[in-house]
Amino acid sequence: MSDTTQPARKDIAMTAGRFDDAAWGQWPYSWWSQAFMQVRNAWDAQARLLPLANDHQRALAAFAAHQWLEPLAPDNQPFTHPLVLRQTWQEGGANLLRGAQAAWEDGLRQWGGLPPAGAERFRPGHEVALTPGKVVLRNRLAELIQYQPATARVRPEPIFIVPAWIMKYYILDLSPHNSLIRYLVEQGHTVFCVSWKNPAAADRDLGMDDYLRLGVREPLAAINAIVPGAAVHAAGYCLGGTLLAMAAAAMAREGDTRLASLSLLAAQTDFSEPGELGLFIDEFQVALLQAEMQALGYFPAQQMSGAFQLLRSQQLVWGRMINDYWLGQRRPMTDLQAWNADATRLPARMHGQYLRGLYLNNDLAAGRHAVDGQPVKLADLRLPLFCVGTETDHVAPWRSVYKLHGLTSAPLTFVLTRGGHNAGIVSEPGHPRRHFRSLTRPADQPALTPEQWFEAAPKHEGSWWPHWQAWLAARSGKPAKPPAQGAASQGYPVLGDAPGAYVMEK
């Protein structure tokens, strides 16, 4: 993205970059690539004219056509890919031998239900999720980890992090060099984080209220007991941020002032434009999923992973196949990729509630979502808000995340950072080629449109983490002695070392 140009909207058909190599400019490869793009564009044009019920069905038809066309793409076939042909000539076919070995290994791992090759090098508690801490609460659904202080004095207001319930929490505590939790601890903050249990069939009846009670309210009560009298900086990532926004709105309705601020990281509160995942969410597909989950009792993690792969099939399926199997250039596994393969299941009831209530009905934004039987309204939020969107997020598009501006008149600092849904959040200081934009809307002031905001927001080089930490520090008291680990006398004894037991569940 340039410094002065508004980022363009991208749909499923975007293929920029796939034919950028100079080899594709030579005949006959240039002719093949241009012909393929013309056919794709023609399909897109036809899909928009189909006599279907609505735009969603037309977008779904275009998406299906793209999936059918991808196997015919010249860059997805070894005999029409100039780089594969060149590599095979230069290596005398050794690349194909390496690729065949990689394909055989991947097939065996998939058949045996094993993680991808190299993921075993990133084990929670050994290579990742290493920030020292203690489990101070464990209930049926969540553990609460309290991290040990890394400084002699800490800010009196603790930070309470609620991660997404669809993945393991340690995306926020990856390797020591890119752990957001470790960074906050080293900056003098007391940090607590929820670690979700991996639900099984016996948990089929757990719903949204259970996640609020067991994953937000009970951990918050434990924090209040361990750090008595201190307001809490609450932060939620992805759907954990959505859950936290519900809890904060309910607390505001009840006059509960225990929160000092609320930070939402790549988290949607208005699902009227949910991004590319919306292709898989309509009444028919939700009903089909609910019928499947009634039999299983949960939503399988593999099904969620498959949906993301379909949305990015050219990069995640075909591109990987060409790179790993035909070029013979398997990239080393990274900590983020290993975490991404370590998914969690969702209880049947919870999954149905959030698909229907949030994605289909947009109940939270409309003020219809009920907590404890009473609807909550984000307009009730008056505490300081910090909201992060990422430029290339296809899970929670930044314009969708930005819609929080229209749901509350609270003071709101919005940050747009380079990267996608995961890599844009895991954006440690020193990471190359990172930048972000930031602009604060004061309380009770009208919101800019996303386009106006982009033009007005100053661009800063580097990670957004220090910017957030400074924002938190400005809303915190003077450093004081760190709190004790746990509070046994209050019913919150230390139960074990971080990363805890739930993160290990398969």
XYZ file of C-alpha atoms in Angstrom:
506
model
C 0.000 0.000 0.000
C 1.357 3.399 -0.871
C 1.526 6.242 1.561
C -1.054 8.369 -0.203
C -3.364 5.961 -1.981
C -6.397 4.351 -0.446
C -6.034 0.539 -0.377
C -8.205 -1.067 -3.013
C -10.978 -3.451 -2.108
C -9.999 -7.027 -2.930
C -12.386 -9.821 -3.752
C -11.928 -13.560 -4.108
C -10.765 -13.183 -7.704
C -7.708 -11.058 -6.968
C -4.589 -12.723 -8.391
C -2.120 -9.835 -8.332
C 1.443 -11.035 -8.132
C 1.027 -14.585 -9.390
C 2.412 -13.827 -12.879
C 4.860 -11.091 -11.870
C 8.057 -13.061 -12.527
C 9.832 -11.950 -15.699
C 9.642 -15.505 -17.060
C 5.887 -15.074 -17.505
C 6.571 -12.235 -19.941
C 8.079 -14.615 -22.472
C 6.114 -16.479 -25.129
C 4.262 -18.854 -24.836
C 3.927 -18.307 -21.069
C 2.695 -14.739 -21.530
C -0.035 -15.959 -23.873
C -1.106 -18.729 -21.481
C -1.250 -16.420 -18.458
C -3.147 -13.694 -20.323
C -5.623 -16.189 -21.731
C -6.247 -17.609 -18.268
C -6.879 -14.169 -16.777
C -9.274 -13.312 -19.605
C -11.251 -16.479 -18.918
C -11.372 -15.688 -15.177
C -12.552 -12.154 -15.866
C -15.215 -13.464 -18.210
C -16.470 -15.845 -15.542
C -16.598 -12.964 -13.047
C -18.630 -10.856 -15.450
C -21.033 -13.704 -16.149
C -21.461 -14.511 -12.464
C -22.631 -10.960 -11.780
C -25.369 -11.415 -14.406
C -26.679 -14.783 -13.245
C -30.433 -14.776 -12.423
C -29.873 -15.745 -8.777
C -31.676 -14.532 -5.671
C -29.034 -12.105 -4.375
C -25.428 -10.909 -4.570
C -24.320 -13.542 -2.053
C -25.393 -16.351 -4.367
C -23.710 -14.668 -7.324
C -20.481 -14.296 -5.334
C -20.719 -17.962 -4.359
C -21.171 -18.923 -8.018
C -18.098 -16.883 -8.974
C -16.119 -18.505 -6.174
C -17.123 -21.988 -7.327
C -16.075 -21.114 -10.875
C -12.677 -19.943 -9.615
C -12.129 -23.235 -7.798
C -12.994 -25.130 -10.984
C -10.638 -22.991 -13.072
C -7.600 -23.114 -10.768
C -6.467 -26.624 -11.835
C -6.317 -25.283 -15.410
C -4.162 -22.269 -14.528
C -0.733 -22.293 -16.214
C 1.025 -21.506 -12.922
C -0.637 -24.531 -11.282
C 0.683 -27.028 -13.822
C 4.350 -28.093 -13.902
C 4.458 -28.414 -17.711
C 3.283 -24.829 -18.288
C 5.183 -23.186 -15.408
C 8.429 -21.589 -16.652
C 10.104 -21.656 -13.226
C 9.395 -25.371 -12.750
C 10.707 -26.187 -16.225
C 13.833 -24.109 -15.658
C 14.474 -25.634 -12.220
C 14.009 -29.163 -13.566
C 16.471 -28.494 -16.421
C 19.060 -26.947 -14.099
C 18.864 -29.731 -11.490
C 18.368 -32.627 -13.828
C 15.104 -33.520 -12.114
C 16.488 -33.554 -8.546
C 13.833 -31.034 -7.570
C 11.123 -33.505 -8.609
C 12.694 -36.201 -6.435
C 12.740 -33.895 -3.411
C 9.157 -32.916 -4.150
C 8.033 -36.536 -4.401
C 9.600 -37.244 -1.006
C 7.824 -34.216 0.485
C 4.491 -35.276 -1.047
C 4.904 -38.811 0.329
C 5.684 -37.482 3.804
C 2.727 -35.098 3.720
C 0.400 -37.872 2.592
C 1.502 -40.162 5.403
C 1.091 -37.394 7.973
C -2.376 -36.498 6.732
C -3.450 -40.140 6.680
C -2.161 -40.608 10.237
C -3.765 -37.409 11.556
C -0.347 -35.883 12.329
C 0.565 -32.180 12.156
C 2.502 -30.819 9.158
C 6.197 -31.591 8.818
C 8.260 -29.439 11.147
C 5.407 -28.537 13.513
C 6.907 -30.856 16.140
C 9.735 -28.325 16.522
C 7.334 -25.813 18.092
C 5.910 -27.402 21.227
C 4.039 -25.264 23.799
C 6.156 -24.972 26.911
C 9.329 -25.986 25.071
C 9.911 -23.805 22.003
C 6.796 -21.598 22.113
C 4.525 -20.334 24.943
C 7.620 -19.846 27.101
C 6.810 -16.696 29.062
C 7.023 -17.725 32.754
C 3.728 -17.766 34.605
C 1.326 -19.738 36.748
C -2.167 -21.126 36.209
C -4.320 -19.484 38.888
C -7.784 -20.580 37.749
C -9.164 -23.622 35.974
C -12.822 -24.258 35.205
C -14.655 -26.438 32.724
C -13.813 -24.225 29.760
C -10.774 -22.075 30.508
C -7.554 -21.674 32.429
C -6.283 -18.294 33.565
C -2.525 -17.747 33.390
C -0.867 -15.037 35.477
C 2.557 -14.152 34.116
C 5.518 -13.518 36.385
C 6.796 -9.936 36.497
C 9.973 -9.147 34.585
C 10.526 -5.755 36.228
C 10.967 -4.688 39.851
C 7.882 -2.497 39.665
C 4.749 -2.823 37.523
C 1.796 -0.692 36.494
C -1.012 -1.135 39.025
C -3.642 -1.911 36.363
C -3.267 -5.493 35.064
C -3.860 -6.454 31.437
C -6.439 -9.197 30.864
C -6.188 -10.901 27.446
C -8.991 -12.983 25.907
C -7.802 -14.852 22.780
C -9.990 -16.284 20.029
C -11.836 -19.415 21.101
C -11.213 -21.148 17.762
C -7.415 -21.430 18.198
C -4.864 -21.957 20.982
C -3.959 -18.839 22.941
C -0.224 -18.940 22.286
C -0.311 -16.958 19.058
C 0.133 -14.131 21.567
C 3.053 -15.952 23.232
C 4.975 -17.529 20.360
C 8.764 -17.607 20.390
C 10.456 -15.271 22.898
C 11.386 -12.751 20.183
C 7.808 -12.321 18.881
C 5.683 -12.890 21.982
C 3.262 -10.031 22.612
C 2.702 -11.260 26.171
C 6.439 -11.328 26.927
C 6.773 -7.840 25.443
C 4.046 -6.450 27.720
C 5.539 -8.136 30.782
C 8.975 -6.718 29.972
C 7.425 -3.240 29.695
C 6.283 -3.436 33.311
C 2.734 -4.766 33.025
C 1.063 -7.528 34.999
C -0.516 -9.766 32.358
C -3.250 -12.395 32.637
C -4.374 -14.514 29.689
C -7.146 -17.039 29.107
C -6.267 -20.449 27.660
C -9.335 -22.171 26.211
C -10.110 -25.853 26.633
C -10.391 -27.942 23.449
C -14.084 -28.963 23.577
C -15.212 -32.530 22.898
C -18.598 -34.128 22.226
C -19.477 -33.955 25.936
C -19.314 -30.143 25.710
C -21.910 -29.905 22.932
C -24.327 -27.796 25.029
C -21.855 -25.060 25.979
C -23.090 -21.786 24.532
C -22.200 -18.124 24.289
C -23.293 -17.359 27.858
C -21.052 -20.181 29.112
C -18.087 -18.708 27.269
C -18.845 -15.298 28.761
C -19.207 -16.685 32.274
C -16.323 -19.159 32.273
C -13.952 -17.330 29.930
C -14.456 -13.686 30.923
C -16.391 -13.203 34.149
C -14.784 -15.887 36.308
C -11.250 -14.953 35.156
C -12.017 -11.275 35.781
C -13.197 -12.110 39.309
C -9.930 -13.980 39.888
C -7.921 -10.975 38.670
C -9.876 -8.697 40.999
C -9.004 -10.989 43.914
C -5.308 -11.213 42.988
C -4.956 -7.482 42.260
C -7.636 -5.986 44.544
C -8.892 -2.485 43.888
C -7.232 -2.126 40.477
C -9.119 -1.418 37.277
C -8.271 -3.787 34.435
C -7.112 -3.154 30.874
C -9.074 -5.755 28.865
C -7.813 -6.864 25.452
C -9.360 -9.372 23.051
C -8.037 -10.920 19.854
C -10.299 -11.947 16.954
C -13.503 -13.582 18.269
C -12.102 -13.231 21.780
C -12.392 -9.488 21.220
C -15.987 -9.887 20.075
C -16.744 -11.853 23.248
C -15.003 -9.250 25.367
C -16.982 -6.447 23.724
C -20.202 -8.238 24.714
C -18.975 -8.562 28.293
C -17.874 -4.918 28.442
C -21.240 -3.744 27.109
C -23.043 -5.846 29.735
C -20.818 -4.396 32.450
C -21.520 -0.865 31.200
C -25.252 -1.591 31.295
C -24.903 -2.733 34.908
C -22.743 0.224 35.976
C -19.731 -2.072 36.529
C -16.568 0.082 36.360
C -13.864 -2.575 36.805
C -12.462 -2.032 33.291
C -9.966 0.781 32.706
C -9.938 0.354 28.915
C -10.887 -2.042 26.141
C -8.569 -3.055 23.278
C -9.857 -5.073 20.328
C -7.263 -6.679 18.054
C -8.565 -7.732 14.614
C -11.975 -8.193 16.219
C -15.328 -7.506 14.581
C -18.357 -6.108 16.367
C -20.401 -5.403 13.241
C -20.706 -8.392 10.898
C -22.649 -6.734 8.084
C -19.492 -7.001 5.947
C -17.802 -10.083 7.417
C -15.247 -10.602 4.671
C -14.617 -13.651 2.551
C -15.762 -16.060 5.263
C -19.242 -14.732 4.547
C -19.220 -16.843 1.372
C -19.683 -19.923 3.540
C -22.368 -18.438 5.778
C -25.996 -18.285 4.710
C -29.193 -19.880 6.017
C -28.755 -23.068 4.015
C -25.098 -23.588 4.951
C -25.670 -22.787 8.631
C -28.570 -25.260 8.766
C -26.362 -27.881 7.116
C -23.563 -27.272 9.611
C -25.931 -27.422 12.562
C -27.268 -30.777 11.403
C -23.711 -32.093 11.116
C -22.742 -30.769 14.541
C -25.789 -32.319 16.191
C -24.290 -35.680 15.308
C -20.697 -34.853 16.285
C -21.339 -32.520 19.192
C -18.695 -30.080 17.970
C -17.373 -28.274 14.914
C -14.161 -29.992 13.723
C -11.029 -27.879 13.567
C -10.107 -29.457 10.237
C -13.285 -28.097 8.663
C -12.404 -24.553 9.672
C -8.892 -25.008 8.281
C -10.346 -26.332 5.027
C -12.531 -23.244 4.647
C -9.516 -20.939 4.989
C -7.576 -23.006 2.454
C -10.419 -22.731 -0.045
C -10.521 -18.966 0.383
C -6.805 -18.783 -0.428
C -6.529 -21.878 -2.611
C -4.106 -20.322 -5.083
C -1.637 -19.439 -2.310
C -2.320 -22.146 0.296
C -3.035 -25.143 -1.941
C -1.785 -24.694 -5.504
C 1.094 -22.367 -4.722
C 2.299 -24.661 -1.960
C 2.054 -27.689 -4.240
C 4.157 -26.034 -6.950
C 6.742 -24.771 -4.462
C 7.020 -27.930 -2.337
C 6.416 -30.709 -4.855
C 7.498 -29.395 -8.269
C 10.198 -26.885 -7.410
C 11.310 -29.028 -4.470
C 11.732 -25.936 -2.288
C 9.793 -26.690 0.887
C 10.023 -23.696 3.184
C 10.976 -24.365 6.804
C 8.076 -24.477 9.261
C 7.670 -21.307 11.329
C 6.235 -20.875 14.807
C 3.199 -19.070 13.387
C 2.513 -21.849 10.875
C 2.868 -24.493 13.582
C 0.412 -22.615 15.784
C -1.998 -22.339 12.872
C -2.030 -26.141 12.575
C -2.860 -26.484 16.297
C -6.556 -25.603 16.085
C -9.394 -26.187 18.547
C -12.906 -27.482 18.126
C -16.103 -25.555 18.886
C -19.101 -26.862 20.860
C -22.128 -27.398 18.636
C -24.353 -24.954 20.505
C -21.733 -22.202 20.661
C -20.875 -22.537 16.977
C -24.502 -22.325 15.924
C -25.152 -19.310 18.133
C -22.263 -17.258 16.842
C -22.864 -18.134 13.176
C -26.551 -17.338 13.309
C -26.538 -14.546 15.879
C -23.432 -12.669 14.748
C -22.810 -13.469 11.078
C -26.373 -13.948 9.814
C -28.383 -11.651 12.083
C -25.682 -9.161 13.167
C -27.351 -9.063 16.578
C -24.470 -7.449 18.483
C -24.275 -4.391 16.233
C -28.071 -4.094 16.166
C -28.321 -4.154 19.968
C -30.253 -7.443 19.981
C -27.621 -9.771 21.431
C -28.696 -10.844 24.913
C -26.414 -11.400 27.883
C -28.189 -12.879 30.899
C -31.471 -12.465 29.068
C -31.054 -8.726 28.506
C -29.887 -7.117 25.229
C -26.562 -5.294 25.328
C -25.717 -2.175 23.374
C -22.211 -1.158 22.386
C -23.459 2.426 22.572
C -23.256 2.029 26.361
C -19.456 1.792 26.186
C -17.823 4.970 27.455
C -14.362 3.721 28.437
C -11.273 4.374 26.258
C -11.098 2.053 23.240
C -8.094 0.896 21.225
C -8.886 -0.965 18.022
C -6.484 -2.655 15.581
C -7.236 -3.656 11.991
C -4.813 -5.258 9.554
C -4.424 -4.234 5.916
C -4.847 -7.628 4.227
C -7.141 -9.369 6.727
C -9.579 -11.730 4.974
C -11.071 -12.968 8.276
C -11.886 -9.594 9.866
C -11.430 -6.980 7.085
C -10.242 -3.697 8.493
C -13.221 -1.745 7.167
C -15.456 -4.168 9.040
C -13.407 -3.753 12.224
C -13.584 0.030 11.708
C -17.387 -0.087 11.968
C -17.040 0.086 15.761
C -16.815 3.859 15.231
C -20.509 3.883 14.327
C -21.596 1.762 17.299
C -20.223 3.838 20.172
C -19.290 7.450 20.845
C -16.528 6.476 23.307
C -13.016 7.825 22.661
C -11.508 5.451 20.098
C -7.949 5.076 18.834
C -7.900 3.074 15.598
C -4.713 1.516 14.245
C -4.278 -0.017 10.806
C -1.161 -2.166 10.562
C 0.569 -3.970 7.732
C -0.090 -7.699 7.469
C -2.960 -10.137 7.648
C -5.189 -11.437 10.402
C -2.364 -13.236 12.233
C 0.900 -11.744 10.987
C -0.412 -8.197 11.383
C -0.963 -8.797 15.102
C 2.287 -10.732 15.621
C 4.303 -7.681 14.585
C 7.140 -7.356 17.064
C 9.557 -4.382 17.158
C 12.388 -4.974 14.721
C 10.256 -6.950 12.289
C 11.255 -5.774 8.798
C 8.921 -3.874 6.489
C 6.324 -3.064 9.126
C 4.299 0.123 9.378
C 1.006 1.307 10.832
C -1.388 4.227 10.769
C -3.117 5.608 13.824
C -5.736 8.252 14.539
C -7.858 8.951 17.626
C -11.477 10.041 17.529
C -12.330 11.963 20.715
C -15.463 11.082 22.655
C -18.785 12.193 21.197
C -17.217 13.296 17.911
C -18.555 12.151 14.509
C -16.665 9.338 12.827
C -14.791 9.666 9.561
C -15.495 7.224 6.766
C -12.810 4.545 6.381
C -11.506 6.330 3.304
C -11.358 9.699 5.096
C -9.652 8.044 8.064
C -7.009 6.471 5.814
C -6.185 9.802 4.237
C -5.998 11.580 7.616
C -4.169 8.954 9.709
C -0.384 9.534 9.903
C 1.814 6.640 8.813
C 4.489 5.362 11.182
C 7.297 2.939 10.424
C 7.801 -0.080 12.658
C 5.644 -2.146 14.988
C 2.363 -0.982 16.498
C 3.195 -2.718 19.814
C 5.086 0.243 21.371
C 2.262 2.539 20.282
C -0.277 0.376 22.124
C 1.954 0.007 25.168
C 2.351 3.781 25.381
C -1.448 4.143 25.091
C -1.923 1.692 27.973
C 0.761 3.359 30.085
C -0.869 6.758 29.612
C -4.042 5.302 31.146
C -2.281 3.575 34.028
C -0.999 4.644 37.424
C 2.564 4.914 38.688
C 4.540 1.656 38.904
C 4.341 -0.177 42.204
C 5.301 -3.515 43.728
C 4.117 -6.515 41.673
C 1.177 -8.536 43.022
C 1.686 -12.062 44.351
C 1.123 -15.070 42.101
C -2.424 -16.207 42.755
C -4.457 -15.534 45.881
C -4.868 -18.799 47.781
C -6.724 -17.161 50.639
C -9.309 -15.874 48.134
C -9.757 -19.253 46.466
C -7.235 -18.791 43.645
C -4.175 -20.912 44.496
C -1.386 -21.594 42.025
C -2.442 -24.736 40.130
C 0.694 -25.265 38.043
C 3.125 -23.673 35.645
C 2.303 -21.961 32.353
C 1.369 -22.822 29.664
C -1.049 -25.035 31.616
C -2.911 -28.203 30.721
C -5.631 -27.053 28.290
C -3.190 -25.861 25.619
C -1.830 -29.419 25.392
C -5.176 -30.985 24.512
C -5.581 -32.430 21.029
